[in-house]
C-alpha atoms as an extended CHARMM CRD file, in Angstrom:
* protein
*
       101  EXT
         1         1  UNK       CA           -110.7680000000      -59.1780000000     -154.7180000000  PROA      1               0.0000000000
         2         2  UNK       CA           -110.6250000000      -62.2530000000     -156.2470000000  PROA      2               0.0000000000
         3         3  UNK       CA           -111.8290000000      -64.7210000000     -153.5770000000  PROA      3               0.0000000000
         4         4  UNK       CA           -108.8250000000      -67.0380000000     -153.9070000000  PROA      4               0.0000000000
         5         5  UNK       CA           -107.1290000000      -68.0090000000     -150.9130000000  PROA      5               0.0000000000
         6         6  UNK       CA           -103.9820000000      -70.0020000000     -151.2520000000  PROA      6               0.0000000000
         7         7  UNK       CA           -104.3650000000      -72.7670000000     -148.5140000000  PROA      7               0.0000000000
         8         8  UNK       CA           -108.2850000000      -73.7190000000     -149.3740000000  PROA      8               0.0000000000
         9         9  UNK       CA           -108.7780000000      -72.0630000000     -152.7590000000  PROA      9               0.0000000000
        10        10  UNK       CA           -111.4200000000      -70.1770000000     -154.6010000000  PROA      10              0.0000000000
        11        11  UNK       CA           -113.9660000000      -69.2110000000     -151.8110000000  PROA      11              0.0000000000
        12        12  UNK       CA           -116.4480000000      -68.0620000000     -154.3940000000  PROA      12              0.0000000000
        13        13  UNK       CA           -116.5150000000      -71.4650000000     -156.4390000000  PROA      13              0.0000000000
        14        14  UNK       CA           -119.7310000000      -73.7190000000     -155.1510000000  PROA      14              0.0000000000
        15        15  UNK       CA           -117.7720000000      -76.6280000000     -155.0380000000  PROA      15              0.0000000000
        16        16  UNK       CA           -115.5030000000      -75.0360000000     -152.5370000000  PROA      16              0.0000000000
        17        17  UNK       CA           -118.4870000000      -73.7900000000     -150.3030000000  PROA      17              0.0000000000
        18        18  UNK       CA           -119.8510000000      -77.3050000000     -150.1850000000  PROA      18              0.0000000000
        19        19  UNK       CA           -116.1710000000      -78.5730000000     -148.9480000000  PROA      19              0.0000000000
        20        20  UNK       CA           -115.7240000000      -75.6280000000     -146.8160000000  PROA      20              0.0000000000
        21        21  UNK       CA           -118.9850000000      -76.4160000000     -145.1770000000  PROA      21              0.0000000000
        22        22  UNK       CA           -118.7260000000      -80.4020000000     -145.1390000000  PROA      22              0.0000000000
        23        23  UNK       CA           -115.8760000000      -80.0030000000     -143.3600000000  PROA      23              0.0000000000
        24        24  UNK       CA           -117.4160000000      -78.0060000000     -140.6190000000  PROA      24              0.0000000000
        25        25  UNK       CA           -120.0190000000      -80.2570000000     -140.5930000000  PROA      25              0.0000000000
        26        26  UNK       CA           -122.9050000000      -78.2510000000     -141.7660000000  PROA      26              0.0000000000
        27        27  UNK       CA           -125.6970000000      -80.5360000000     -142.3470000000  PROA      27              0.0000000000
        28        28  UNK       CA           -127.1070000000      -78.9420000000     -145.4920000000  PROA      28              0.0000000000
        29        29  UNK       CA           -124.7860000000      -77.4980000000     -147.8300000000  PROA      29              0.0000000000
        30        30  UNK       CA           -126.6120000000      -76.8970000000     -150.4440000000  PROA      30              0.0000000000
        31        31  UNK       CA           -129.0820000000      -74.9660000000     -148.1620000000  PROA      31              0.0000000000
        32        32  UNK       CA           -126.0700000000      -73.2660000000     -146.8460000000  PROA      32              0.0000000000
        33        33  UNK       CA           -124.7770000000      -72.2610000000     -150.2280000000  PROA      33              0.0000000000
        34        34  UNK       CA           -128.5760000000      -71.1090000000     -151.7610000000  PROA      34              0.0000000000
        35        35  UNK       CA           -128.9390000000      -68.9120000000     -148.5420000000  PROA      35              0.0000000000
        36        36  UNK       CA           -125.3540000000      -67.3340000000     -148.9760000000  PROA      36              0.0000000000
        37        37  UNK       CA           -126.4950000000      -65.7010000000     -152.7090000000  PROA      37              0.0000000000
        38        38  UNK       CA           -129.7230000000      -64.8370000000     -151.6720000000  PROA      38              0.0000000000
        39        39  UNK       CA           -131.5060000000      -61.2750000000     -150.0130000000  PROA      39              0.0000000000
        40        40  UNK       CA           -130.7940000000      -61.9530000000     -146.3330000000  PROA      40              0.0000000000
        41        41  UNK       CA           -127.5210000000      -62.8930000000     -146.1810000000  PROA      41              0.0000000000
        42        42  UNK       CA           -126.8300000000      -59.5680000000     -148.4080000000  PROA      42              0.0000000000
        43        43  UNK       CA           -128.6060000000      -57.8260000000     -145.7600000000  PROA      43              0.0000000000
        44        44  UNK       CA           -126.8180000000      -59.3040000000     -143.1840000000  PROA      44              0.0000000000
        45        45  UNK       CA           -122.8330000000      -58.1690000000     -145.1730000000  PROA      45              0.0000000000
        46        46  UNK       CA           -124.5350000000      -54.7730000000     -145.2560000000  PROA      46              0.0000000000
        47        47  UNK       CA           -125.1980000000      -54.8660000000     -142.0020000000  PROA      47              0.0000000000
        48        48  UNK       CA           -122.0730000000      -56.4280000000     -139.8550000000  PROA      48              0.0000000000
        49        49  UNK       CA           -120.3790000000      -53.8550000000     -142.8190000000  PROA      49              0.0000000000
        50        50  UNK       CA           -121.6450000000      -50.9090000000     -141.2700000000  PROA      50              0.0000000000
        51        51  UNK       CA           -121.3410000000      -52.1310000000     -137.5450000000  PROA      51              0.0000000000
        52        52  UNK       CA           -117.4300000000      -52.8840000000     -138.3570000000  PROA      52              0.0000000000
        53        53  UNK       CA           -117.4750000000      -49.3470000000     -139.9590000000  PROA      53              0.0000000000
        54        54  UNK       CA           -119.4670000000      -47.5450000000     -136.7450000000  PROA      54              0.0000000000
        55        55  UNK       CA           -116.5190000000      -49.8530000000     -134.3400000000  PROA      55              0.0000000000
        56        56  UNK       CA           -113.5540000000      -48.3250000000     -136.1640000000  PROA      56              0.0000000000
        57        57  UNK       CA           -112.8400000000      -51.5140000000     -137.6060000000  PROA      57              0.0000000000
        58        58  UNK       CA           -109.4220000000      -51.4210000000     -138.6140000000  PROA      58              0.0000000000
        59        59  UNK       CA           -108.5060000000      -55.2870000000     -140.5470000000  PROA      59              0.0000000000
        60        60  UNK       CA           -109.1860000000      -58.9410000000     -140.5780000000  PROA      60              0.0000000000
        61        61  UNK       CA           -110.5690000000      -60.6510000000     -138.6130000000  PROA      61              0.0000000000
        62        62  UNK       CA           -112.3690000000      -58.1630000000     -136.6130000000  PROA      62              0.0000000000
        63        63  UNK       CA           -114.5640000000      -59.7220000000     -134.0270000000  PROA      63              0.0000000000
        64        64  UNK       CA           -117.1850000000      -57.6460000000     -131.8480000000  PROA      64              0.0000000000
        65        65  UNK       CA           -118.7090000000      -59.3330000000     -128.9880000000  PROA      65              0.0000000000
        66        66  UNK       CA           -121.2580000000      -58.4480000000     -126.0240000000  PROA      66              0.0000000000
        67        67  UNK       CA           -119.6130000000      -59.3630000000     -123.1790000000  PROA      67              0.0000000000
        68        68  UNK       CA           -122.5040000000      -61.2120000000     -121.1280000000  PROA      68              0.0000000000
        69        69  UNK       CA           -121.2410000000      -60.0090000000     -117.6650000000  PROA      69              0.0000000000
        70        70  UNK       CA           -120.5790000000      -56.1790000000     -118.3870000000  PROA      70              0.0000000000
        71        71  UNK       CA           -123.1380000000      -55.9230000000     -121.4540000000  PROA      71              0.0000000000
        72        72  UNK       CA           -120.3190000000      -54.1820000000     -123.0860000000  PROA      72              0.0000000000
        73        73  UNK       CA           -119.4460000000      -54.9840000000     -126.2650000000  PROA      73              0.0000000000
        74        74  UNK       CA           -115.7590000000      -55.6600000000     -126.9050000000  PROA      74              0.0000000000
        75        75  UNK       CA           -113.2120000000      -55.5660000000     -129.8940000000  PROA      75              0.0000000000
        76        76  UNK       CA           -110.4160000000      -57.6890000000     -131.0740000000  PROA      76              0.0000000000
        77        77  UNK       CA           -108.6140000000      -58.1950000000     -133.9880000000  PROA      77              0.0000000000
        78        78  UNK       CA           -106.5930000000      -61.2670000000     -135.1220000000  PROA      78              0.0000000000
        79        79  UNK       CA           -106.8540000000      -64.7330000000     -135.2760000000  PROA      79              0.0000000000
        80        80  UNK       CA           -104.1760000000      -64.1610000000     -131.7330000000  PROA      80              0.0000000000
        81        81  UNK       CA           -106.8320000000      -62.8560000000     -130.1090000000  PROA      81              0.0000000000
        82        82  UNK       CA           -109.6910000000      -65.5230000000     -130.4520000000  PROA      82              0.0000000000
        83        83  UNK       CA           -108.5720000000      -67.0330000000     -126.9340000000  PROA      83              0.0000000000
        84        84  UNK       CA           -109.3550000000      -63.9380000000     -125.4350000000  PROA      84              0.0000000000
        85        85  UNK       CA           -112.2070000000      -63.3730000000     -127.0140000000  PROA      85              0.0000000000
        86        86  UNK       CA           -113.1670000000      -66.9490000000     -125.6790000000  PROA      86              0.0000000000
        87        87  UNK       CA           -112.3990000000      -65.2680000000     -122.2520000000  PROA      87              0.0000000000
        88        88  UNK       CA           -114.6940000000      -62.7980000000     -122.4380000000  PROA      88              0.0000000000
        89        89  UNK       CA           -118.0020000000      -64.7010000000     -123.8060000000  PROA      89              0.0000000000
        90        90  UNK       CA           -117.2740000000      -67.5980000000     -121.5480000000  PROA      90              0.0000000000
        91        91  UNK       CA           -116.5140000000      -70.5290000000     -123.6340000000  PROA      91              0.0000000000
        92        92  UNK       CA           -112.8530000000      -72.7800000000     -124.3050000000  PROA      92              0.0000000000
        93        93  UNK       CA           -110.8230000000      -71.8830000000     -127.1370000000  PROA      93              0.0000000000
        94        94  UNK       CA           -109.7330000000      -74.8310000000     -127.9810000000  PROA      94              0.0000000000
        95        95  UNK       CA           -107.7780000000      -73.8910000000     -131.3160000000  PROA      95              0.0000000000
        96        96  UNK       CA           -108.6570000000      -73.1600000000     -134.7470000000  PROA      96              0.0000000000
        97        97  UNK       CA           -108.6700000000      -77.1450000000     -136.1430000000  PROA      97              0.0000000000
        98        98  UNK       CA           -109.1210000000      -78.9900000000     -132.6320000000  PROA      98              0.0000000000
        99        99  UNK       CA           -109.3490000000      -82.4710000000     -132.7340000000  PROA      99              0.0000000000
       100       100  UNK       CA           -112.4170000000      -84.4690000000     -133.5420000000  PROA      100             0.0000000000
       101       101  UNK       CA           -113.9620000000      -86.5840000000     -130.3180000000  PROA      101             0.0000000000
């Protein structure tokens, strides 16, 4: 894959990152960005890899959550489905570029 995404660009370029994670507000970008190439965070792809694998993860995005009042852990794909996952974990979907108080 080449990492380029037509609406925000090359997601692999450092530049980018820093954007990416300015505009999120992440304090520390640069920490952000050193963290993302180092031994953890590879762990960590391996990791949520296999878990999407054991879940019968079937596309993008693929969310798995614990549902705090069952202890169940629930699926859903698509970005259609983030208000329900909001449902489940207890907290306001309030759309994916809400506005800034």
């Amino acid at each position: 894959s080449s990492g380029i995404n037509a609406e925000y660009g090359d997601i692999t370029d450092g530049d980018n990152v820093r954007g990416f994670a300015a505009a999120a507000g992440v304090a520390d970008s640069e920490a952000l960005l050193e963290f993302s190439r180092g031994p953890e965070a590879r762990q960590q792809l391996i990791d949520n890899t296999t878990e999407a694998l054991e879940s019968k993860c079937f596309g993008a995005p693929w969310y798995l959550v614990t549902n705090p009042a069952t202890g169940r852990r629930e699926k859903f794909f698509g970005h259609d489905r983030v208000e329900m996952l909001g449902w489940v974990i207890g907290k306001e979907y309030k759309g994916h570029n809400p506005p800034q108080v």
